[in-house]
Structure formats: C-alpha cells, structure tokens
Amino acid sequence: MSWQTYVDDHLLCDIDGQQLKAAAILGHDGSIWAVSPSFPQFKPEEISAIIADFNEPGTLAPTGLFLGGSKYMVIQGETGVVIRGKKGTGGITIKKTNLALIIGIYDEPMTGGQCNMVVERLGDYLYDLGF
C-alpha cells in the first residue's frame, strides 16, 4: 500500500459524516511521504519545532504550534506521543510514530475527538508495524 493510500483512505475517511480538512504523513525530517491536496505549505522550521516538542514536551506551549503559517494553541496531548492544537472552530492532531508524523487538520462540524480518533488510530497501527 502506498503512503498516499493511507492519507486518502484512512485519514480522509468519513467519521459520522465528517472528514478531516487536510492530512499528511511526514518523515521526522519534514520530508513529505503523502499529503492531501489541501494540506498547507509548511516551513522546515515548523516541523523542527514540532519534533523538538515531542523530544522536550512543553516547548511549543508558550509560543503556540505553527504549521503553514497558521498558529494553533497547544492543548492537552500525550507527552512525547501526541500533540493537539486548537485554532478557532478547528484544530490539529499530530501523532509521532517511530519514523513519521501523522497530521490531521479539522474544522467544524468535525470535532477534536473525531480528529484525534482518526489520526491516532492510524498512528498506532503504523507504530505497531515499525513505522
């Protein structure tokens, strides 16, 4: 299965009639493995800051999480494993696996809980496979 299939079929799936606004699978170095067409153009330093927060939790909280120039307020996550952010009526969930970052961006009417479920489920699956 290609990485793009994981984005198209697993991250952009329907959950109670809702779908993520954008999704991606990136390497820890920021390399693009697969992205949805609507995923924002991001800067390498944005990915570096996210990885730094996974390695040293709490570094993003004072400044916020930036992706594609959008700022998200960092909310509860799972230390070293999941970072969650909120922006207006939407937000972001980032799950770290052994080799990749699984990223989902949502907006209403999808909820944060639905986004978390989609992203974290795929992340857990890929982690268990060694990715």
Coordinates of N, CA, C and O in Angstrom, one line a residue:
M1 N 0.9 -1.2 0.0 CA 0.0 0.0 0.0 C 0.9 1.2 0.0 O 1.9 1.3 0.7
S2 N 0.6 2.2 -0.8 CA 1.3 3.4 -0.9 C 1.0 4.4 0.3 O -0.1 4.3 0.9
W3 N 1.9 5.3 0.6 CA 1.6 6.2 1.7 C 0.4 7.1 1.4 O -0.3 7.4 2.2
Q4 N 0.3 7.4 0.1 CA -0.8 8.3 -0.3 C -2.2 7.6 0.0 O -3.1 8.2 0.3
T5 N -2.2 6.2 -0.2 CA -3.4 5.5 0.1 C -3.8 5.6 1.6 O -5.0 5.7 2.0
Y6 N -2.8 5.6 2.5 CA -3.1 5.8 3.9 C -3.7 7.2 4.2 O -4.7 7.3 4.9
V7 N -3.2 8.2 3.5 CA -3.8 9.5 3.6 C -5.3 9.5 3.1 O -6.2 9.9 3.7
D8 N -5.4 9.1 1.8 CA -6.7 9.1 1.1 C -7.8 8.3 1.8 O -8.9 8.7 1.9
D9 N -7.4 7.0 2.1 CA -8.4 6.1 2.6 C -8.5 6.0 4.1 O -9.6 5.7 4.6
H10 N -7.5 6.4 4.9 CA -7.5 6.2 6.3 C -7.7 7.5 7.1 O -8.4 7.6 8.0
L11 N -6.9 8.6 6.6 CA -7.0 9.9 7.3 C -8.2 10.7 6.8 O -8.8 11.4 7.5
L12 N -8.5 10.6 5.5 CA -9.6 11.4 4.9 C -10.9 10.6 4.8 O -11.8 10.8 4.0
C13 N -11.0 9.6 5.7 CA -12.3 8.7 5.7 C -13.4 9.5 6.4 O -13.2 10.5 7.1
D14 N -14.6 9.0 6.2 CA -15.8 9.7 6.8 C -15.9 9.1 8.2 O -15.9 7.9 8.5
I15 N -16.1 10.0 9.2 CA -16.4 9.7 10.6 C -17.7 10.4 10.9 O -17.7 11.6 11.0
D16 N -18.8 9.6 11.1 CA -20.1 10.2 11.3 C -20.4 11.3 10.3 O -21.0 12.3 10.7
G17 N -20.1 11.1 9.1 CA -20.4 12.0 8.0 C -19.4 13.2 7.9 O -19.6 14.1 7.1
Q18 N -18.4 13.2 8.8 CA -17.4 14.3 8.8 C -16.1 13.8 8.3 O -15.8 12.6 8.3
Q19 N -15.2 14.7 7.9 CA -13.9 14.4 7.3 C -12.9 15.5 7.7 O -13.2 16.6 7.8
L20 N -11.6 15.0 7.8 CA -10.6 16.0 8.0 C -10.5 17.0 6.9 O -10.8 16.7 5.8
K21 N -10.1 18.2 7.2 CA -9.9 19.3 6.2 C -8.6 19.0 5.4 O -8.6 19.3 4.2
A22 N -7.6 18.5 6.1 CA -6.3 18.2 5.5 C -5.6 17.2 6.3 O -5.8 17.1 7.5
A23 N -4.7 16.5 5.6 CA -3.9 15.4 6.3 C -2.6 15.2 5.6 O -2.5 15.4 4.4
A24 N -1.6 14.7 6.4 CA -0.3 14.3 5.8 C 0.4 13.3 6.7 O 0.1 13.1 7.8
I25 N 1.3 12.6 6.0 CA 2.3 11.8 6.7 C 3.7 12.3 6.3 O 4.0 12.4 5.1
L26 N 4.4 12.8 7.3 CA 5.7 13.4 7.0 C 6.8 12.6 7.8 O 6.5 12.0 8.8
G27 N 8.0 12.6 7.2 CA 9.1 12.0 8.0 C 9.5 12.9 9.1 O 9.2 14.1 9.1
H28 N 10.2 12.4 10.1 CA 10.7 13.3 11.2 C 11.5 14.4 10.7 O 11.6 15.4 11.4
D29 N 12.2 14.3 9.5 CA 13.0 15.4 9.0 C 12.1 16.4 8.1 O 12.7 17.3 7.6
G30 N 10.8 16.2 8.1 CA 10.0 17.1 7.4 C 9.7 16.6 5.9 O 9.0 17.3 5.2
S31 N 10.3 15.5 5.5 CA 10.1 15.0 4.2 C 8.7 14.6 4.0 O 8.1 14.0 4.9
I32 N 8.1 14.9 2.9 CA 6.7 14.5 2.6 C 6.6 13.1 2.1 O 7.2 12.8 1.1
W33 N 5.9 12.3 2.8 CA 5.6 10.9 2.4 C 4.3 10.9 1.6 O 4.2 10.2 0.6
A34 N 3.3 11.6 2.1 CA 2.0 11.8 1.4 C 1.2 12.9 2.0 O 1.3 13.1 3.2
V35 N 0.5 13.6 1.2 CA -0.3 14.8 1.7 C -1.7 14.8 0.9 O -1.7 14.4 -0.2
S36 N -2.6 15.4 1.5 CA -3.9 15.7 0.9 C -3.7 17.0 0.1 O -2.8 17.8 0.4
P37 N -4.5 17.2 -1.0 CA -4.3 18.4 -1.8 C -4.4 19.7 -1.0 O -3.8 20.7 -1.3
S38 N -5.2 19.7 0.1 CA -5.5 20.9 0.8 C -4.5 21.1 2.0 O -4.6 22.1 2.7
F39 N -3.5 20.3 2.1 CA -2.5 20.4 3.2 C -1.7 21.7 3.0 O -1.2 21.9 1.9
P40 N -1.5 22.5 4.0 CA -0.8 23.8 3.9 C 0.7 23.6 3.6 O 1.3 22.6 4.0
Q41 N 1.2 24.6 2.8 CA 2.6 24.6 2.6 C 3.3 25.0 3.9 O 2.9 25.9 4.6
F42 N 4.2 24.2 4.4 CA 4.8 24.4 5.7 C 6.3 24.7 5.5 O 6.9 24.4 4.5
K43 N 6.9 25.3 6.6 CA 8.3 25.6 6.6 C 9.1 24.5 7.3 O 8.5 23.9 8.3
P44 N 10.3 24.2 6.9 CA 11.1 23.1 7.7 C 11.2 23.4 9.2 O 11.1 22.5 10.0
E45 N 11.3 24.7 9.5 CA 11.5 25.1 10.9 C 10.2 24.8 11.7 O 10.3 24.6 12.9
E46 N 9.0 24.8 11.1 CA 7.8 24.4 11.8 C 7.8 23.0 12.2 O 7.4 22.6 13.3
I47 N 8.3 22.1 11.3 CA 8.4 20.7 11.6 C 9.5 20.5 12.6 O 9.3 19.7 13.6
S48 N 10.6 21.2 12.5 CA 11.7 21.1 13.5 C 11.1 21.4 14.9 O 11.5 20.7 15.9
A49 N 10.3 22.5 15.0 CA 9.7 22.9 16.3 C 8.8 21.8 16.9 O 8.8 21.5 18.1
I50 N 8.0 21.1 16.0 CA 7.1 20.1 16.4 C 7.9 18.9 16.9 O 7.7 18.4 18.0
I51 N 9.0 18.5 16.2 CA 9.8 17.4 16.7 C 10.5 17.7 18.0 O 10.6 16.9 18.9
A52 N 10.9 19.0 18.1 CA 11.6 19.4 19.4 C 10.6 19.3 20.5 O 11.0 18.9 21.7
D53 N 9.3 19.6 20.3 CA 8.3 19.5 21.4 C 8.1 18.0 21.7 O 7.8 17.7 22.9
F54 N 8.1 17.1 20.8 CA 8.0 15.7 21.1 C 9.2 15.2 22.0 O 9.0 14.5 22.9
N55 N 10.4 15.7 21.6 CA 11.6 15.4 22.4 C 11.7 16.1 23.7 O 12.3 15.5 24.7
E56 N 11.2 17.3 23.8 CA 11.2 18.1 25.0 C 9.8 18.7 25.2 O 9.6 19.9 24.9
P57 N 8.9 17.9 25.7 CA 7.5 18.4 25.8 C 7.4 19.7 26.6 O 8.0 20.0 27.6
G58 N 6.5 20.6 26.0 CA 6.2 21.9 26.6 C 6.9 23.0 25.9 O 6.6 24.2 26.2
T59 N 7.8 22.8 24.9 CA 8.5 23.9 24.3 C 7.5 24.7 23.4 O 7.8 25.9 23.2
L60 N 6.5 24.1 22.8 CA 5.5 24.8 22.0 C 4.5 25.6 22.7 O 3.9 26.5 22.2
A61 N 4.2 25.1 23.9 CA 3.1 25.8 24.7 C 3.2 27.3 24.8 O 2.2 28.0 24.6
P62 N 4.3 27.9 25.1 CA 4.4 29.3 25.3 C 4.2 30.1 24.0 O 3.6 31.2 24.0
T63 N 4.7 29.5 22.9 CA 4.6 30.3 21.6 C 3.5 29.8 20.7 O 3.1 30.6 19.8
G64 N 3.0 28.6 20.9 CA 2.0 28.1 20.0 C 2.6 27.2 19.0 O 3.9 27.2 18.8
L65 N 1.8 26.4 18.3 CA 2.3 25.5 17.3 C 2.0 26.1 16.0 O 0.9 26.6 15.7
F66 N 3.0 26.2 15.1 CA 2.8 26.8 13.8 C 2.9 25.7 12.7 O 3.8 24.9 12.8
L67 N 2.0 25.8 11.8 CA 2.0 24.9 10.6 C 1.4 25.6 9.4 O 0.3 26.1 9.5
G68 N 2.2 25.8 8.4 CA 1.7 26.5 7.2 C 1.4 28.0 7.5 O 0.5 28.5 6.9
G69 N 2.1 28.5 8.5 CA 1.8 29.9 8.9 C 0.6 30.1 9.8 O 0.4 31.2 10.3
S70 N -0.1 29.0 10.1 CA -1.3 29.1 11.0 C -0.8 28.8 12.4 O 0.0 27.9 12.6
K71 N -1.3 29.6 13.4 CA -0.9 29.3 14.8 C -2.0 28.6 15.5 O -3.2 29.0 15.4
Y72 N -1.6 27.5 16.2 CA -2.5 26.7 17.0 C -2.1 26.8 18.4 O -0.9 26.8 18.8
M73 N -3.1 27.0 19.3 CA -2.9 27.0 20.8 C -2.7 25.5 21.1 O -3.6 24.7 20.8
V74 N -1.6 25.2 21.8 CA -1.3 23.8 22.2 C -2.2 23.4 23.4 O -2.3 24.1 24.4
I75 N -3.0 22.3 23.2 CA -3.8 21.8 24.3 C -3.4 20.4 24.7 O -2.3 20.0 24.2
Q76 N -4.1 19.8 25.6 CA -3.6 18.5 26.1 C -3.3 17.5 25.0 O -3.8 17.5 23.9
G77 N -2.3 16.7 25.3 CA -1.8 15.7 24.4 C -1.3 14.5 25.2 O -1.7 14.4 26.4
E78 N -0.6 13.7 24.6 CA 0.1 12.6 25.3 C 1.6 12.8 25.2 O 2.1 12.7 24.1
T79 N 2.2 13.1 26.2 CA 3.6 13.6 26.3 C 4.5 12.7 25.4 O 4.5 11.5 25.6
G80 N 5.2 13.3 24.5 CA 6.1 12.6 23.6 C 5.5 11.8 22.5 O 6.2 11.2 21.7
V81 N 4.1 11.7 22.5 CA 3.5 10.8 21.5 C 2.4 11.6 20.7 O 2.4 11.4 19.4
V82 N 1.6 12.5 21.3 CA 0.6 13.2 20.6 C 0.6 14.7 21.0 O 0.7 15.0 22.2
I83 N 0.5 15.5 20.0 CA 0.4 17.0 20.2 C -1.0 17.4 19.6 O -1.3 17.0 18.5
R84 N -1.7 18.1 20.4 CA -3.0 18.6 19.9 C -3.0 20.1 20.0 O -2.5 20.7 20.9
G85 N -3.7 20.7 19.0 CA -3.8 22.2 19.0 C -5.1 22.6 18.6 O -5.9 21.9 17.9
K86 N -5.5 23.8 19.0 CA -6.8 24.4 18.7 C -6.6 25.8 18.0 O -5.7 26.5 18.4
K87 N -7.5 26.0 17.0 CA -7.5 27.3 16.4 C -8.9 27.6 15.9 O -9.5 26.9 15.1
G88 N -9.5 28.6 16.6 CA -10.9 28.9 16.2 C -11.8 27.7 16.4 O -11.9 27.1 17.4
T89 N -12.6 27.4 15.3 CA -13.5 26.3 15.4 C -12.9 25.0 14.9 O -13.6 24.0 14.8
G90 N -11.6 25.0 14.8 CA -10.9 23.8 14.3 C -9.7 23.5 15.1 O -9.5 24.0 16.2
G91 N -8.8 22.7 14.6 CA -7.6 22.3 15.3 C -6.7 21.3 14.5 O -7.0 21.1 13.3
I92 N -5.8 20.8 15.2 CA -4.8 19.9 14.6 C -4.4 18.8 15.6 O -4.4 19.0 16.8
T93 N -4.2 17.6 15.1 CA -3.7 16.5 15.9 C -2.5 15.9 15.2 O -2.5 15.7 14.0
I94 N -1.4 15.7 15.9 CA -0.1 15.2 15.4 C 0.3 14.0 16.2 O 0.5 14.1 17.4
K95 N 0.4 12.9 15.6 CA 0.8 11.6 16.3 C 2.2 11.3 15.8 O 2.5 11.2 14.6
K96 N 3.1 11.0 16.7 CA 4.5 10.7 16.3 C 4.6 9.1 16.3 O 4.2 8.5 17.3
T97 N 5.1 8.6 15.3 CA 5.5 7.1 15.2 C 7.0 7.0 15.2 O 7.7 8.0 15.4
N98 N 7.5 5.8 15.0 CA 8.9 5.6 15.0 C 9.6 6.4 14.0 O 10.7 6.9 14.2
L99 N 9.0 6.6 12.8 CA 9.7 7.2 11.6 C 8.9 8.4 11.1 O 9.4 9.1 10.2
A100 N 7.7 8.6 11.5 CA 6.8 9.6 10.8 C 6.0 10.4 11.8 O 5.9 10.1 13.0
L101 N 5.4 11.5 11.2 CA 4.4 12.3 11.9 C 3.1 12.1 11.1 O 3.1 12.3 9.9
I102 N 2.1 11.8 11.8 CA 0.7 11.6 11.2 C 0.0 12.9 11.6 O -0.2 13.2 12.8
I103 N -0.4 13.7 10.6 CA -1.0 15.0 10.9 C -2.4 15.1 10.3 O -2.6 14.8 9.2
G104 N -3.4 15.5 11.2 CA -4.7 15.8 10.7 C -5.2 17.2 11.1 O -4.9 17.6 12.3
I105 N -5.8 17.9 10.2 CA -6.3 19.2 10.5 C -7.8 19.2 10.3 O -8.3 18.7 9.3
Y106 N -8.6 19.7 11.2 CA -10.0 19.7 11.1 C -10.6 21.0 11.3 O -10.0 22.0 11.8
D107 N -11.9 21.2 10.9 CA -12.7 22.3 11.2 C -14.1 21.9 11.5 O -14.5 20.7 11.1
E108 N -14.9 22.7 12.2 CA -16.3 22.3 12.4 C -16.9 22.0 11.1 O -16.6 22.6 10.0
P109 N -17.9 21.1 11.0 CA -18.5 20.4 12.2 C -17.8 19.2 12.8 O -18.2 18.6 13.7
M110 N -16.6 18.8 12.2 CA -15.8 17.7 12.8 C -15.4 18.2 14.2 O -15.1 19.4 14.3
T111 N -15.2 17.3 15.1 CA -14.8 17.7 16.4 C -13.3 17.2 16.7 O -12.8 16.4 15.9
G112 N -12.8 17.8 17.7 CA -11.4 17.4 18.0 C -11.3 15.9 18.4 O -10.3 15.3 18.0
G113 N -12.3 15.4 19.0 CA -12.3 14.0 19.4 C -12.3 13.1 18.1 O -11.6 12.1 18.1
Q114 N -13.1 13.5 17.1 CA -13.1 12.7 15.9 C -11.8 12.8 15.2 O -11.3 11.7 14.7
C115 N -11.2 13.9 15.1 CA -9.8 14.1 14.5 C -8.8 13.2 15.3 O -8.0 12.5 14.7
N116 N -8.8 13.3 16.6 CA -7.9 12.5 17.4 C -8.0 11.0 17.1 O -7.0 10.3 16.9
M117 N -9.3 10.6 17.0 CA -9.5 9.1 16.8 C -8.9 8.7 15.4 O -8.2 7.7 15.3
V118 N -9.1 9.5 14.4 CA -8.7 9.1 13.0 C -7.1 9.1 13.0 O -6.5 8.2 12.6
V119 N -6.5 10.2 13.5 CA -5.1 10.3 13.4 C -4.4 9.3 14.3 O -3.4 8.7 13.9
E120 N -4.8 9.2 15.5 CA -4.2 8.3 16.5 C -4.3 6.9 16.2 O -3.4 6.1 16.4
R121 N -5.5 6.5 15.6 CA -5.7 5.1 15.2 C -4.7 4.7 14.1 O -4.1 3.7 14.2
L122 N -4.5 5.5 13.1 CA -3.6 5.2 12.0 C -2.1 5.3 12.6 O -1.3 4.4 12.3
G123 N -1.9 6.2 13.5 CA -0.5 6.3 14.1 C -0.2 5.1 14.9 O 0.9 4.6 14.8
D124 N -1.1 4.6 15.7 CA -0.9 3.4 16.4 C -0.6 2.2 15.5 O 0.3 1.4 15.8
Y125 N -1.4 2.1 14.5 CA -1.3 1.0 13.5 C 0.1 1.0 12.9 O 0.8 0.0 12.9
L126 N 0.6 2.2 12.4 CA 1.9 2.3 11.8 C 3.0 2.1 12.8 O 4.0 1.5 12.5
Y127 N 2.8 2.6 14.0 CA 3.8 2.4 15.0 C 4.0 0.9 15.3 O 5.1 0.4 15.4
D128 N 2.9 0.1 15.4 CA 2.9 -1.3 15.6 C 3.6 -2.0 14.5 O 4.2 -3.1 14.7
L129 N 3.6 -1.5 13.3 CA 4.3 -2.1 12.1 C 5.7 -1.7 12.1 O 6.5 -2.2 11.2
G130 N 6.2 -0.8 13.0 CA 7.6 -0.4 13.0 C 7.8 0.9 12.3 O 9.0 1.3 12.2
F131 N 6.8 1.5 11.7 CA 7.0 2.8 11.1 C 6.8 3.9 12.1 O 7.1 5.0 11.9

